[in-house]
Coordinates of N, CA and C in Angstrom, one line a residue:
M1 N 1.0 -1.6 -0.1 CA 0.2 0.2 -0.4 C 1.0 1.5 0.6
R2 N 2.2 0.8 0.7 CA 2.7 2.7 0.8 C 3.2 2.6 -0.5
R3 N 3.3 2.3 -1.2 CA 4.8 1.6 -3.1 C 2.9 2.2 -3.0
R4 N 2.3 1.8 -3.9 CA 0.9 2.8 -3.9 C 1.2 4.3 -4.5
I5 N 0.6 4.0 -2.5 CA 0.8 5.7 -3.0 C 2.4 6.3 -2.9
G6 N 3.9 6.1 -2.6 CA 4.3 6.8 -3.1 C 4.4 7.1 -4.8
R7 N 3.6 6.1 -5.2 CA 3.7 6.0 -7.1 C 3.1 6.7 -7.5
V8 N 1.6 7.4 -6.6 CA 0.6 7.7 -7.5 C 1.1 9.8 -6.7
R9 N 2.0 10.0 -5.5 CA 2.3 11.5 -5.8 C 3.6 11.3 -6.3
N10 N 4.5 10.3 -6.7 CA 5.1 11.2 -7.7 C 4.3 11.3 -9.6
R11 N 3.1 10.4 -9.8 CA 3.2 11.0 -10.8 C 1.9 12.0 -10.2
L12 N 1.4 11.9 -9.1 CA 0.7 13.7 -10.2 C 1.4 14.8 -9.3
A13 N 3.6 14.3 -9.0 CA 3.9 15.6 -9.2 C 4.4 15.6 -10.7
V14 N 4.6 14.8 -10.7 CA 4.4 15.5 -12.9 C 3.7 15.9 -13.0
L15 N 2.3 15.1 -12.6 CA 1.3 15.5 -13.3 C 1.4 17.7 -12.7
A16 N 2.0 17.5 -12.0 CA 1.4 18.8 -11.3 C 2.4 20.1 -11.9
A17 N 4.0 19.8 -11.9 CA 4.7 20.2 -12.8 C 4.5 20.5 -14.3
V18 N 2.9 20.1 -14.9 CA 3.1 19.9 -16.1 C 2.1 21.5 -16.0
C19 N 1.2 20.6 -15.3 CA 0.0 22.1 -15.6 C 0.2 22.8 -15.9
A20 N 1.5 23.3 -14.1 CA 2.6 24.7 -13.8 C 2.8 25.6 -15.0
L21 N 3.8 25.0 -16.2 CA 4.4 25.1 -17.1 C 3.3 25.5 -18.8
A22 N 2.0 24.7 -17.8 CA 1.0 24.7 -19.4 C 0.3 26.4 -18.9
F23 N -0.1 26.7 -17.8 CA -0.5 27.6 -17.2 C -0.6 29.0 -18.3
G24 N -2.1 29.5 -19.1 CA -1.1 30.2 -20.2 C -1.7 29.7 -21.6
A25 N -0.5 28.8 -21.9 CA -0.3 28.4 -23.0 C -1.0 27.7 -23.6
T26 N -2.7 27.9 -23.3 CA -3.6 27.4 -24.3 C -3.5 27.9 -25.6
G27 N -3.2 28.1 -25.9 CA -3.3 27.8 -28.2 C -2.7 29.4 -27.9
G28 N -2.6 29.4 -29.9 CA -2.1 31.0 -29.9 C -2.2 31.0 -31.2
T29 N -1.3 31.8 -32.2 CA -0.5 32.3 -33.5 C 0.4 31.8 -33.6
A30 N 0.3 31.2 -35.4 CA 1.6 30.9 -35.4 C 2.3 31.4 -35.8
Q31 N 3.4 32.5 -35.1 CA 4.1 34.0 -35.6 C 5.2 32.7 -36.4
A32 N 5.6 32.3 -35.1 CA 7.0 31.7 -35.7 C 6.2 30.3 -35.1
T33 N 6.6 30.1 -33.9 CA 5.9 29.0 -33.1 C 4.8 28.8 -32.6
A34 N 3.7 27.9 -32.1 CA 3.1 28.0 -31.5 C 2.6 27.1 -30.9
G35 N 2.6 26.1 -29.2 CA 2.2 25.1 -28.5 C 1.5 25.8 -27.6
G36 N 0.8 24.9 -27.2 CA -0.3 24.5 -25.8 C -0.9 23.4 -25.5
W37 N -1.4 23.1 -24.7 CA -2.2 22.1 -24.3 C -4.1 21.8 -23.6
Q38 N -4.4 20.7 -24.6 CA -5.4 20.8 -23.9 C -5.9 19.8 -22.8
Y39 N -6.8 19.9 -21.7 CA -7.3 18.9 -21.2 C -7.8 18.3 -20.4
W40 N -8.1 17.2 -20.0 CA -9.8 16.2 -20.4 C -9.8 15.3 -19.5
G41 N -10.1 14.8 -19.0 CA -11.0 14.5 -17.7 C -10.3 14.9 -16.4
N42 N -10.7 14.4 -15.2 CA -10.1 15.4 -13.8 C -10.3 13.7 -12.6
F43 N -9.4 14.6 -11.8 CA -9.3 13.5 -10.2 C -9.5 14.9 -9.0
S44 N -9.2 13.9 -8.4 CA -9.7 14.9 -7.0 C -8.9 14.1 -6.0
W45 N -7.6 14.9 -5.1 CA -6.6 14.1 -4.7 C -6.2 16.1 -3.1
N46 N -7.0 14.8 -2.1 CA -6.8 15.7 -1.1 C -7.8 17.5 -1.3
G47 N -8.5 16.7 -1.7 CA -10.1 17.7 -2.3 C -9.3 18.9 -3.2
V48 N -8.5 18.6 -3.9 CA -7.2 19.1 -4.5 C -8.1 18.7 -6.2
R49 N -8.7 19.0 -7.8 CA -8.7 18.5 -8.7 C -7.8 18.5 -9.7
F50 N -6.9 17.8 -10.3 CA -6.5 18.2 -11.4 C -7.1 17.5 -12.8
P51 N -6.2 17.6 -13.2 CA -6.1 16.9 -15.6 C -6.4 15.4 -15.0
S52 N -6.4 14.4 -15.5 CA -6.3 12.5 -15.7 C -5.6 12.8 -17.2
G53 N -5.2 14.3 -18.1 CA -4.1 13.8 -19.1 C -4.0 15.3 -19.9
S54 N -3.1 15.3 -20.4 CA -3.3 17.0 -21.4 C -2.1 16.1 -22.4
L55 N -3.1 17.0 -23.8 CA -2.7 16.6 -25.3 C -1.9 18.0 -25.6
Y56 N -0.5 17.6 -26.1 CA 0.2 19.2 -26.1 C 0.3 18.8 -27.9
H57 N 0.8 20.2 -28.5 CA 0.3 20.3 -30.3 C 1.1 21.5 -29.5
E58 N 2.4 21.5 -31.1 CA 2.9 22.9 -31.2 C 3.1 22.7 -33.2
V59 N 3.2 23.7 -33.5 CA 2.9 23.7 -34.4 C 4.3 24.6 -34.8
R60 N 4.7 24.4 -35.7 CA 6.2 25.5 -36.0 C 6.7 25.5 -36.7
G61 N 6.4 27.1 -37.8 CA 6.6 27.6 -38.4 C 6.9 28.6 -38.4
S62 N 6.6 30.0 -39.4 CA 6.0 31.7 -39.2 C 5.8 31.4 -40.3
G63 N 4.2 32.8 -39.9 CA 3.0 33.3 -40.8 C 2.7 32.0 -41.4
L64 N 2.7 32.0 -43.1 CA 1.4 31.1 -43.4 C 2.5 29.6 -43.7
R65 N 3.7 29.6 -44.3 CA 5.2 28.6 -43.5 C 4.8 28.0 -42.7
L66 N 4.9 26.9 -42.4 CA 4.4 25.2 -41.8 C 5.8 24.8 -42.2
T67 N 6.5 24.7 -40.6 CA 7.9 23.6 -41.4 C 7.9 22.7 -39.9
G68 N 6.7 21.3 -39.7 CA 6.3 21.2 -39.0 C 6.0 21.0 -37.5
D69 N 4.8 19.6 -38.0 CA 3.9 20.2 -36.2 C 3.9 18.8 -35.5
V70 N 3.4 18.9 -34.5 CA 4.1 17.4 -32.9 C 3.3 18.2 -32.0
A71 N 3.1 16.5 -31.7 CA 2.0 16.2 -30.0 C 2.8 15.2 -29.7
S72 N 1.9 15.1 -28.7 CA 2.3 14.1 -27.6 C 0.7 15.4 -26.6
F73 N 1.1 12.8 -26.0 CA 0.1 13.1 -24.5 C 0.9 12.5 -22.9
A74 N 0.1 13.3 -22.1 CA 0.1 13.0 -20.7 C -1.0 12.2 -20.6
S75 N -1.3 11.0 -19.9 CA -2.4 10.4 -18.9 C -2.1 9.8 -17.6
V76 N -3.1 9.9 -16.1 CA -2.7 9.4 -15.4 C -3.0 7.6 -15.8
G77 N -3.9 8.0 -16.1 CA -4.4 6.5 -16.3 C -4.0 5.7 -18.1
S78 N -3.7 4.7 -18.4 CA -3.4 4.4 -19.6 C -5.1 4.2 -21.1
V79 N -4.3 5.4 -21.7 CA -4.5 5.5 -23.3 C -4.0 3.5 -24.1
C80 N -5.7 2.9 -24.8 CA -5.7 2.2 -25.6 C -5.8 2.3 -26.8
D81 N -5.3 1.9 -27.6 CA -5.3 2.5 -29.3 C -6.2 3.5 -29.9
F82 N -4.7 4.1 -30.1 CA -4.9 5.0 -30.3 C -4.3 6.4 -31.3
W83 N -4.1 7.1 -32.0 CA -3.5 7.4 -32.8 C -3.5 9.0 -33.1
I84 N -2.8 9.9 -33.5 CA -2.9 11.2 -33.4 C -3.2 11.9 -35.5
D85 N -4.1 12.9 -35.1 CA -4.1 12.3 -36.4 C -3.8 14.8 -36.6
F86 N -3.1 15.3 -37.7 CA -3.7 16.5 -37.5 C -4.6 17.3 -38.7
D87 N -5.0 17.7 -38.5 CA -6.0 18.3 -39.7 C -6.1 20.0 -40.0
Y88 N -6.0 20.3 -40.9 CA -6.2 21.8 -41.2 C -7.1 22.2 -42.4
Y89 N -7.6 23.5 -41.5 CA -8.5 24.1 -41.7 C -8.7 24.9 -42.7
A90 N -9.5 26.1 -43.0 CA -9.7 27.3 -43.7 C -11.4 27.4 -43.8
R91 N -11.4 28.7 -43.3 CA -12.7 28.8 -44.2 C -14.1 27.9 -43.3
G92 N -13.2 26.9 -42.1 CA -14.6 25.8 -41.5 C -14.0 24.6 -42.6
Q93 N -13.7 24.1 -43.8 CA -13.4 23.4 -44.4 C -11.8 23.1 -44.0
R94 N -11.6 20.9 -44.2 CA -11.1 21.0 -43.9 C -10.0 21.1 -45.2
Y95 N -8.9 20.9 -45.4 CA -8.1 21.0 -47.0 C -6.6 20.4 -47.1
L96 N -6.7 19.6 -45.5 CA -5.2 18.1 -45.5 C -5.3 18.0 -44.7
H97 N -5.4 16.6 -44.4 CA -5.7 15.9 -43.2 C -4.2 14.5 -43.6
V98 N -4.0 14.6 -42.2 CA -2.4 13.4 -42.1 C -2.9 13.0 -41.3
Q99 N -3.3 11.3 -41.5 CA -3.6 10.4 -40.4 C -2.7 9.7 -40.0
G100 N -2.6 9.6 -38.6 CA -1.4 9.2 -37.9 C -1.5 8.2 -37.6
A101 N -0.5 7.3 -36.5 CA -0.5 6.2 -36.8 C -0.9 5.5 -35.8
E102 N -2.5 3.9 -35.8 CA -2.8 4.1 -34.8 C -1.6 2.8 -33.6
Q103 N -2.2 2.8 -32.6 CA -0.6 2.8 -31.6 C -1.7 1.4 -31.1
R104 N -1.4 -0.1 -31.4 CA -2.6 -1.0 -31.3 C -1.8 -1.4 -29.5
R105 N -1.9 -0.5 -28.8 CA -1.0 -0.7 -27.1 C -1.5 0.5 -27.2
C106 N -1.9 0.3 -25.0 CA -1.5 0.9 -24.2 C -1.3 1.9 -23.4
A107 N -0.4 3.4 -23.1 CA 0.2 3.7 -23.2 C -0.3 4.7 -22.0
R108 N -0.1 5.5 -21.2 CA 0.7 6.9 -20.5 C 1.3 7.4 -21.4
S109 N 2.4 8.2 -22.2 CA 2.6 8.8 -22.5 C 3.3 8.7 -24.1
Y110 N 3.2 9.5 -25.1 CA 2.9 9.1 -26.3 C 4.0 10.6 -27.7
A111 N 4.2 10.6 -27.7 CA 5.1 11.7 -29.3 C 5.0 11.2 -30.6
T112 N 4.4 12.4 -31.4 CA 4.9 11.4 -32.6 C 4.9 13.2 -33.4
G113 N 5.5 14.0 -35.1 CA 5.2 14.4 -35.3 C 4.8 14.1 -37.1
W114 N 4.8 15.4 -38.6 CA 4.5 15.7 -38.8 C 5.6 16.9 -39.3
R115 N 5.8 16.0 -41.0 CA 7.1 17.5 -41.6 C 6.4 17.2 -43.5
P116 N 6.2 18.7 -43.7 CA 5.8 18.3 -45.2 C 6.7 18.1 -45.9
Q117 N 6.9 17.5 -47.3 CA 7.3 16.3 -47.8 C 8.3 17.9 -48.4
G118 N 9.5 19.1 -48.3 CA 10.8 19.5 -48.7 C 10.5 20.6 -47.7
G119 N 10.2 20.0 -46.5 CA 10.7 20.3 -45.1 C 9.9 21.5 -44.7
S120 N 9.2 22.4 -46.3 CA 7.9 23.6 -45.9 C 7.0 23.1 -46.7
R121 N 5.6 23.6 -46.8 CA 4.6 24.1 -46.9 C 4.1 25.6 -46.7
I122 N 3.4 25.8 -47.3 CA 2.9 27.3 -47.7 C 1.3 26.8 -46.8
M123 N 0.4 27.2 -45.9 CA -0.6 27.0 -45.7 C -2.0 28.3 -45.8
R124 N -3.1 27.9 -45.1 CA -3.9 28.5 -46.0 C -4.1 28.9 -44.3
T125 N -4.3 30.5 -44.7 CA -5.1 31.0 -43.4 C -6.2 30.6 -42.1
G126 N -6.2 29.6 -41.7 CA -7.4 28.8 -40.8 C -7.0 28.9 -39.3
Q127 N -6.4 27.8 -39.3 CA -6.5 26.3 -38.5 C -5.3 24.7 -38.1
G128 N -5.1 24.2 -37.7 CA -3.8 23.9 -38.1 C -4.0 23.4 -36.3
C129 N -4.2 22.1 -36.2 CA -4.9 21.2 -35.3 C -4.5 19.7 -34.9
A130 N -4.9 18.9 -33.9 CA -3.6 17.7 -33.5 C -5.1 17.1 -32.8
T131 N -5.7 15.5 -32.8 CA -6.4 15.2 -32.4 C -6.4 13.7 -31.8
L132 N -6.3 14.1 -30.1 CA -6.5 12.2 -30.2 C -7.4 11.0 -30.4
Y133 N -7.3 9.9 -30.9 CA -8.5 9.2 -30.8 C -8.3 7.7 -30.6
A134 N -8.9 7.4 -29.8 CA -8.7 6.0 -28.8 C -10.4 4.9 -29.6
W135 N -9.5 4.5 -29.6 CA -10.9 2.6 -29.4 C -11.5 2.2 -28.8
T136 N -12.8 2.6 -28.5 CA -13.2 2.3 -27.4 C -14.1 0.5 -28.0
P137 N -15.3 -0.4 -27.7 CA -15.5 -1.3 -27.5 C -16.8 -1.0 -28.5
S138 N -17.0 0.1 -29.0 CA -18.3 0.5 -29.2 C -18.3 1.4 -30.8
R139 N -16.9 2.3 -30.4 CA -16.9 3.7 -31.1 C -15.5 4.3 -31.1
V140 N -15.1 4.6 -32.2 CA -13.9 6.0 -31.6 C -13.9 6.7 -30.5
A141 N -13.9 7.2 -30.3 CA -13.6 8.0 -28.8 C -13.2 8.8 -29.3
T142 N -13.0 10.7 -29.6 CA -12.4 11.9 -29.5 C -11.8 12.4 -28.5
I143 N -10.7 11.5 -27.6 CA -10.2 12.2 -26.6 C -10.0 13.6 -25.7
A144 N -9.8 14.0 -27.4 CA -8.6 15.5 -26.7 C -8.9 16.4 -28.4
R145 N -8.8 16.7 -27.7 CA -7.7 18.2 -29.7 C -7.3 19.0 -29.1
Q146 N -6.4 20.4 -30.3 CA -6.0 21.4 -29.6 C -5.7 22.2 -31.6
C147 N -6.3 23.4 -31.1 CA -5.4 24.2 -32.5 C -5.1 25.3 -31.9
H148 N -4.5 25.6 -33.4 CA -3.9 26.5 -33.3 C -3.9 27.8 -34.5
H149 N -4.2 28.9 -34.7 CA -4.2 29.8 -36.1 C -2.8 29.6 -36.4
I150 N -4.2 29.8 -37.8 CA -2.5 30.2 -38.9 C -2.7 30.8 -40.1
Q151 N -1.9 32.6 -39.3 CA -2.5 33.7 -40.3 C -0.9 34.4 -40.7

């Protein structure tokens, strides 16, 4: 029992550090590089509420020139049979979809990225989003989505 409490405290300490770094970094405009977190779920410990997990997404580039897109997640519990997609929207319409590789396993953290062929790509004014999906017994669930403005 003491060992389990120690592990929970260690995980909470890491999660608290991630949360502390995240405040104020929830989204932005890709002037150079924009990164931010989207949190999902929550649990309480000693009367304090913490997020169950977070999706970090970063759009790299300058203005409309995109040089890369990265995303990662960290979760208190395991996420199983998951993948992360990158989507780009202009005027509310999706014009580019990058399908992430499905991970047929369970993990508490994962990172992936995408780079345009040739090293960069001129994008349209709009949004770039990363979405974490997972299979459930009956459907595909959207766990979290994090977006940035591209202009």
